[in-house]
């Protein structure tokens, strides 16, 4: 045991007991702190670390989702705009077609009306001429009757005048 | 300024087991104080920090974590976090506890009862030995017996005796550095206190140096606790990592 004396001074001895007490005391301290202090501290700090990690993950996921939604919205908007412009184009074409058909219809009907009117006028003219002819012959007979004061059969006279008139008309 | 030591001898299997009672007392008190500090600080701990106490505790925990990650990867060093935290707090408390006051019994030998337990080389060497033995344990556990033994013959075979000796000098330097700093501080503090208590006119001049020295001792207490734990982590990282 003398070998282990520190400092080789007579008054100093190796207090093995102190050493054992320190050893046991430190181990007991470790055990107690492990149970009463380190457990809760580690738990809380780990929990916080996990919480922060999961929050960051969540935020990243959310921003990714938001980006995806924005892209989708843009895509839908573009599609809708394309749809609308094509619909407008179609509507314009349709309207033009309708306009043209309406105009041609109207033209056709106008022509028809003009045609009808013309033929009506022709017919009426023909009728008028015939009537005038008839009246002229009667009037001529009356004039002739008065002029020659001669008793002639009205019918013979009429036939005679018509003959003259025809001759005159054919000239 | 000689102080007596209260010794208590126990015969066990024919071998004398000597207890230095003041050291035993102070070890128990330091351990209790350390336990109470942590138990009280960790009482109201919450995920969302609830107050300055928790912030202070977490600063300490993260500080110790930084000491470990400075030496090794967290995957390897994470399991020493609690040990390092307890060790640094215990050593600081043990260093500090002799500063505010001391108590020497008014008997003939003026037996010293209240002091820093770390002012006793037995205590510091015990802690150092515990740490060094632990580094060997984890060295074997992490790298396997083969690599552990091989590490003594690296970089060349004739380094082996030096490397073997080194393990003992680690133990001695680790323990004696702490003991020397605390013990020297206590001696100077005792001298200054004696000067102040002497009652002469010079005594009043001793008061300011005493206060200054106490402040410096608080600083030394922290630094030595830091160095002890830091070196422990360095030794552990030497033992458990393949590359140096």
XYZ file of C-alpha atoms in Angstrom:
415
model
C 0.000 0.000 0.000
C 2.921 2.322 0.672
C 3.579 2.385 -3.064
C 0.328 4.124 -3.745
C 0.863 7.023 -1.430
C 0.543 10.209 -3.382
C 3.217 12.806 -3.031
C 5.257 10.392 -0.890
C 4.479 12.478 2.179
C 3.873 10.604 5.409
C 0.825 12.612 6.296
C -0.991 11.815 3.055
C -2.674 8.495 2.675
C -4.729 7.119 -0.125
C -8.283 7.475 1.021
C -9.670 4.520 -0.895
C -12.933 4.969 0.953
C -13.347 8.532 -0.341
C -12.678 7.252 -3.816
C -15.339 4.575 -3.472
C -17.810 7.091 -2.098
C -17.108 9.430 -5.017
C -17.520 6.575 -7.500
C -20.761 5.364 -5.978
C -22.003 8.920 -5.484
C -21.402 9.855 -9.084
C -23.081 6.718 -10.381
C -26.079 7.305 -8.112
C -26.189 10.931 -9.260
C -26.176 9.760 -12.881
C -28.975 7.287 -12.184
C -31.148 9.801 -10.324
C -30.611 12.590 -12.834
C -31.277 10.161 -15.662
C -34.623 9.354 -14.121
C -35.741 12.759 -12.865
C -34.032 15.338 -15.074
C -32.584 13.920 -18.253
C -35.709 11.968 -19.173
C -38.032 15.004 -19.246
C -35.402 17.303 -20.790
C -34.574 14.882 -23.578
C -38.229 14.112 -24.183
C -39.155 17.782 -24.479
C -36.196 18.661 -26.682
C -36.736 15.662 -28.957
C -40.426 16.467 -29.173
C -39.631 20.037 -30.142
C -37.132 18.880 -32.744
C -39.724 16.518 -34.208
C -42.356 19.239 -34.101
C -40.135 21.695 -35.937
C -39.135 19.062 -38.460
C -42.728 18.074 -39.134
C -43.763 21.727 -39.370
C -41.046 22.387 -41.946
C -42.079 19.270 -43.860
C -45.706 20.400 -43.735
C -44.822 23.861 -44.950
C -42.794 22.412 -47.813
C -45.614 20.072 -48.762
C -48.098 22.919 -48.595
C -46.018 25.217 -50.755
C -45.579 22.366 -53.263
C -49.341 21.803 -53.249
C -49.969 25.528 -53.702
C -47.561 25.607 -56.637
C -49.290 22.611 -58.179
C -52.721 24.214 -57.736
C -51.495 27.465 -59.243
C -50.142 25.635 -62.279
C -53.406 23.756 -62.621
C -55.410 26.969 -62.350
C -53.247 28.616 -64.973
C -53.731 25.638 -67.229
C -57.507 25.667 -66.739
C -57.633 29.415 -67.310
C -55.678 29.051 -70.546
C -57.938 26.236 -71.680
C -61.028 28.239 -70.884
C -59.698 31.224 -72.744
C -58.992 29.033 -75.773
C -62.495 27.555 -75.529
C -64.054 30.980 -75.342
C -62.137 32.323 -78.316
C -63.040 29.288 -80.431
C -66.679 29.634 -79.395
C -66.591 33.294 -80.379
C -65.101 32.338 -83.729
C -67.797 29.755 -84.308
C -70.534 32.179 -83.322
C -69.150 34.772 -85.698
C -69.070 32.278 -88.563
C -72.587 31.141 -87.755
C -73.846 34.726 -87.651
C -72.205 35.501 -90.974
C -73.787 32.447 -92.565
C -77.178 33.383 -91.215
C -76.758 36.951 -92.387
C -75.893 35.768 -95.852
C -78.820 33.381 -96.009
C -81.193 36.074 -94.770
C -79.914 38.508 -97.383
C -80.202 35.962 -100.194
C -83.711 35.021 -99.030
C -84.674 38.649 -99.025
C -83.214 39.179 -102.490
C -85.061 36.151 -103.811
C -88.341 37.334 -102.397
C -87.797 40.855 -103.667
C -87.117 39.511 -107.159
C -90.252 37.344 -106.921
C -92.301 40.337 -105.909
C -90.906 42.435 -108.731
C -91.636 39.612 -111.162
C -95.204 39.305 -109.902
C -95.714 43.033 -110.071
C -94.418 43.180 -113.606
C -96.734 40.395 -114.801
C -99.670 42.036 -112.994
C -98.900 45.303 -114.724
C -98.696 43.535 -118.096
C -102.016 41.845 -117.556
C -103.725 45.019 -116.456
C -102.262 46.815 -119.486
C -103.601 44.134 -121.763
C -107.017 44.363 -120.185
C -106.986 48.136 -120.406
C -106.066 48.020 -124.093
C -108.849 45.562 -124.794
C -111.367 47.699 -122.933
C -110.215 50.820 -124.711
C -110.496 48.999 -128.015
C -114.074 47.941 -127.195
C -115.069 51.430 -126.096
C -113.404 53.009 -129.104
C -115.426 50.778 -131.414
C -118.670 51.647 -129.635
C -117.842 55.307 -129.635
C -116.956 55.109 -133.337
C -120.288 53.520 -134.067
C -122.049 56.230 -132.153
C -120.036 58.896 -134.009
C -120.721 57.262 -137.327
C -124.427 56.969 -136.536
C -124.557 60.605 -135.754
C -122.474 61.587 -138.770
C -124.180 59.702 -141.552
C -127.619 59.551 -139.861
C -128.244 56.539 -141.826
C -130.167 53.572 -140.588
C -127.657 50.871 -140.484
C -127.802 47.733 -138.543
C -125.729 48.367 -135.526
C -124.143 44.955 -135.632
C -123.108 45.224 -139.275
C -121.713 48.640 -138.581
C -119.742 47.385 -135.621
C -118.237 44.537 -137.644
C -117.282 46.910 -140.376
C -115.542 49.303 -137.972
C -113.699 46.512 -136.270
C -112.445 45.444 -139.681
C -111.211 48.931 -140.373
C -109.687 49.248 -137.010
C -107.856 45.949 -137.464
C -106.547 47.128 -140.763
C -105.473 50.345 -139.116
C -103.939 48.475 -136.163
C -101.959 46.129 -138.423
C -100.441 49.049 -140.336
C -2.199 27.265 7.496
C -2.290 23.539 8.054
C -5.674 21.963 8.217
C -6.309 18.575 9.701
C -8.307 15.935 7.910
C -10.975 13.888 9.654
C -10.070 10.292 8.858
C -12.124 7.209 9.449
C -10.609 3.795 9.014
C -12.463 0.619 8.215
C -10.855 -2.819 8.196
C -12.124 -4.882 5.308
C -10.580 -8.309 4.607
C -7.530 -7.184 6.506
C -7.075 -4.104 4.313
C -7.519 -0.640 5.751
C -10.180 1.311 3.877
C -9.685 4.967 4.737
C -12.483 7.514 4.427
C -11.737 11.174 4.590
C -14.951 12.290 6.174
C -14.923 15.928 5.016
C -14.447 14.827 1.414
C -17.199 12.247 1.747
C -19.485 14.892 3.213
C -18.706 17.387 0.449
C -19.123 14.758 -2.288
C -22.572 13.984 -0.953
C -23.461 17.687 -0.642
C -22.167 18.487 -4.160
C -24.117 15.576 -5.609
C -27.256 16.709 -3.797
C -26.842 20.284 -5.020
C -26.295 19.084 -8.589
C -29.353 16.872 -8.368
C -31.497 19.650 -6.913
C -30.360 22.151 -9.555
C -31.384 19.809 -12.341
C -34.515 18.484 -10.681
C -35.788 22.030 -10.029
C -34.810 23.309 -13.456
C -36.409 20.386 -15.284
C -39.595 20.546 -13.225
C -41.612 22.899 -15.417
C -40.081 22.004 -18.729
C -42.327 22.190 -21.777
C -42.083 21.932 -25.553
C -42.886 25.623 -25.745
C -40.339 27.210 -23.385
C -42.057 28.484 -20.273
C -39.452 30.752 -18.756
C -35.872 31.796 -18.211
C -35.101 28.686 -16.185
C -35.872 26.424 -19.105
C -33.977 28.682 -21.517
C -30.934 28.571 -19.241
C -31.172 24.795 -18.943
C -31.446 24.383 -22.688
C -28.513 26.710 -23.291
C -26.436 24.472 -21.021
C -27.715 21.299 -22.723
C -26.950 22.701 -26.165
C -23.561 23.979 -25.020
C -22.592 20.465 -23.911
C -23.971 19.121 -27.172
C -21.687 21.540 -29.017
C -18.701 20.247 -27.009
C -19.481 16.705 -28.152
C -20.175 17.511 -31.794
C -16.905 19.431 -31.874
C -15.085 16.139 -31.317
C -17.162 13.435 -32.938
C -20.262 12.826 -34.984
C -23.539 13.132 -33.143
C -24.476 9.577 -34.128
C -21.462 8.353 -32.156
C -21.403 10.978 -29.431
C -25.104 11.354 -28.692
C -25.011 8.738 -25.949
C -22.407 10.742 -23.991
C -24.605 13.849 -23.912
C -26.175 13.116 -20.553
C -22.886 11.973 -19.036
C -21.097 15.129 -20.176
C -23.926 17.318 -18.926
C -23.954 15.698 -15.495
C -20.165 15.702 -15.303
C -19.705 19.376 -16.191
C -22.412 20.452 -13.757
C -21.145 18.239 -10.955
C -17.545 19.397 -11.340
C -18.590 23.033 -11.522
C -20.704 22.678 -8.384
C -17.892 20.799 -6.637
C -15.374 23.507 -7.608
C -17.720 26.311 -6.706
C -18.924 24.985 -3.380
C -15.639 25.871 -1.630
C -15.692 29.494 -2.762
C -18.460 31.268 -0.812
C -17.298 30.043 2.594
C -15.271 27.381 4.288
C -15.549 25.783 7.652
C -12.679 24.625 9.813
C -13.513 23.087 13.164
C -12.169 25.044 16.141
C -10.124 22.117 17.422
C -6.366 21.830 17.770
C -5.752 20.579 14.231
C -8.374 23.042 12.897
C -9.993 20.204 11.009
C -11.303 21.385 7.633
C -14.864 20.242 7.078
C -16.287 22.461 4.352
C -14.204 22.628 1.158
C -14.360 21.758 -2.509
C -14.354 17.979 -2.890
C -12.279 18.509 -6.024
C -9.542 19.994 -3.847
C -8.832 16.397 -2.905
C -6.716 14.481 -5.475
C -8.426 11.238 -4.569
C -11.712 12.613 -5.868
C -10.381 14.110 -9.102
C -8.310 11.023 -9.883
C -11.323 8.814 -9.221
C -13.417 10.827 -11.671
C -10.563 10.846 -14.189
C -10.069 7.080 -13.829
C -13.789 6.495 -14.294
C -13.720 8.548 -17.493
C -10.548 6.896 -18.864
C -11.863 3.394 -18.126
C -15.074 4.391 -19.859
C -13.162 5.503 -22.962
C -11.575 2.034 -23.121
C -14.962 0.363 -22.691
C -16.515 2.349 -25.521
C -13.368 1.967 -27.614
C -13.778 -1.808 -27.477
C -17.521 -1.609 -27.951
C -17.416 0.716 -30.976
C -14.401 -0.688 -32.820
C -14.148 -4.271 -31.601
C -11.359 -5.871 -29.595
C -9.121 -6.407 -32.640
C -9.090 -2.813 -33.784
C -8.820 -1.629 -30.192
C -5.637 -3.626 -29.577
C -4.301 -2.733 -33.025
C -4.653 0.970 -32.234
C -1.757 0.583 -29.727
C 0.558 -0.497 -32.539
C -0.238 2.398 -34.818
C 1.400 4.096 -36.578
C 4.336 1.726 -35.827
C 4.811 -1.209 -33.460
C 7.453 0.403 -31.246
C 4.959 3.107 -30.281
C 3.084 0.544 -28.205
C 4.881 1.148 -24.867
C 4.436 4.889 -25.240
C 0.806 4.463 -26.124
C 0.290 2.168 -23.176
C 1.943 4.639 -20.829
C -0.095 7.442 -22.354
C -3.300 5.951 -20.995
C -1.979 6.393 -17.437
C -0.664 9.880 -18.049
C -4.075 10.825 -19.448
C -5.570 9.722 -16.180
C -3.000 11.569 -14.081
C -3.054 14.821 -16.059
C -6.848 14.846 -16.254
C -7.239 14.372 -12.515
C -4.297 16.423 -11.279
C -5.057 19.428 -13.493
C -8.435 19.800 -11.859
C -7.089 19.100 -8.378
C -4.182 21.507 -8.777
C -6.317 24.400 -9.930
C -8.939 24.009 -7.242
C -6.504 23.226 -4.428
C -4.201 26.137 -5.250
C -7.190 28.423 -5.410
C -8.390 27.269 -2.023
C -4.975 27.740 -0.421
C -4.708 31.304 -1.703
C -8.281 31.994 -0.626
C -7.516 30.599 2.845
C -4.463 32.827 3.095
C -6.439 35.904 2.085
C -9.224 35.064 4.516
C -6.658 34.598 7.300
C -5.177 37.972 6.426
C -8.569 39.649 6.595
C -9.325 37.896 9.882
C -5.990 38.830 11.455
C -7.405 42.163 12.598
C -4.424 44.309 11.701
C -4.666 47.449 9.563
C -3.274 45.562 6.595
C -6.234 43.251 6.915
C -8.542 45.810 5.343
C -6.268 45.822 2.299
C -6.737 42.084 1.975
C -10.475 42.344 1.485
C -10.421 43.581 -2.119
C -7.915 40.963 -3.348
C -10.044 38.337 -1.615
C -13.155 39.406 -3.509
C -11.210 39.558 -6.768
C -9.744 36.136 -6.142
C -13.171 34.690 -5.379
C -14.460 36.063 -8.660
C -11.473 34.584 -10.469
C -12.078 31.266 -8.742
C -15.623 31.203 -10.041
C -14.165 31.676 -13.515
C -11.574 28.950 -12.908
C -14.285 26.624 -11.604
C -16.172 26.943 -14.874
C -13.066 26.695 -17.042
C -11.771 23.598 -15.251
C -15.150 21.871 -15.442
C -15.226 22.699 -19.161
C -11.660 21.442 -19.708
C -12.301 18.222 -17.819
C -15.371 17.359 -19.878
C -13.807 18.580 -23.115
C -10.735 16.378 -22.633
C -12.940 13.435 -21.697
C -14.765 13.869 -24.995
C -11.444 14.182 -26.866
C -10.199 10.929 -25.310
C -13.481 9.192 -26.111
C -13.362 10.367 -29.709
C -9.757 9.111 -29.995
C -10.846 5.721 -28.802
C -14.045 5.277 -30.794
C -13.113 6.779 -34.149
C -10.950 4.824 -36.564
C -9.095 7.842 -37.926
C -7.304 10.291 -35.710
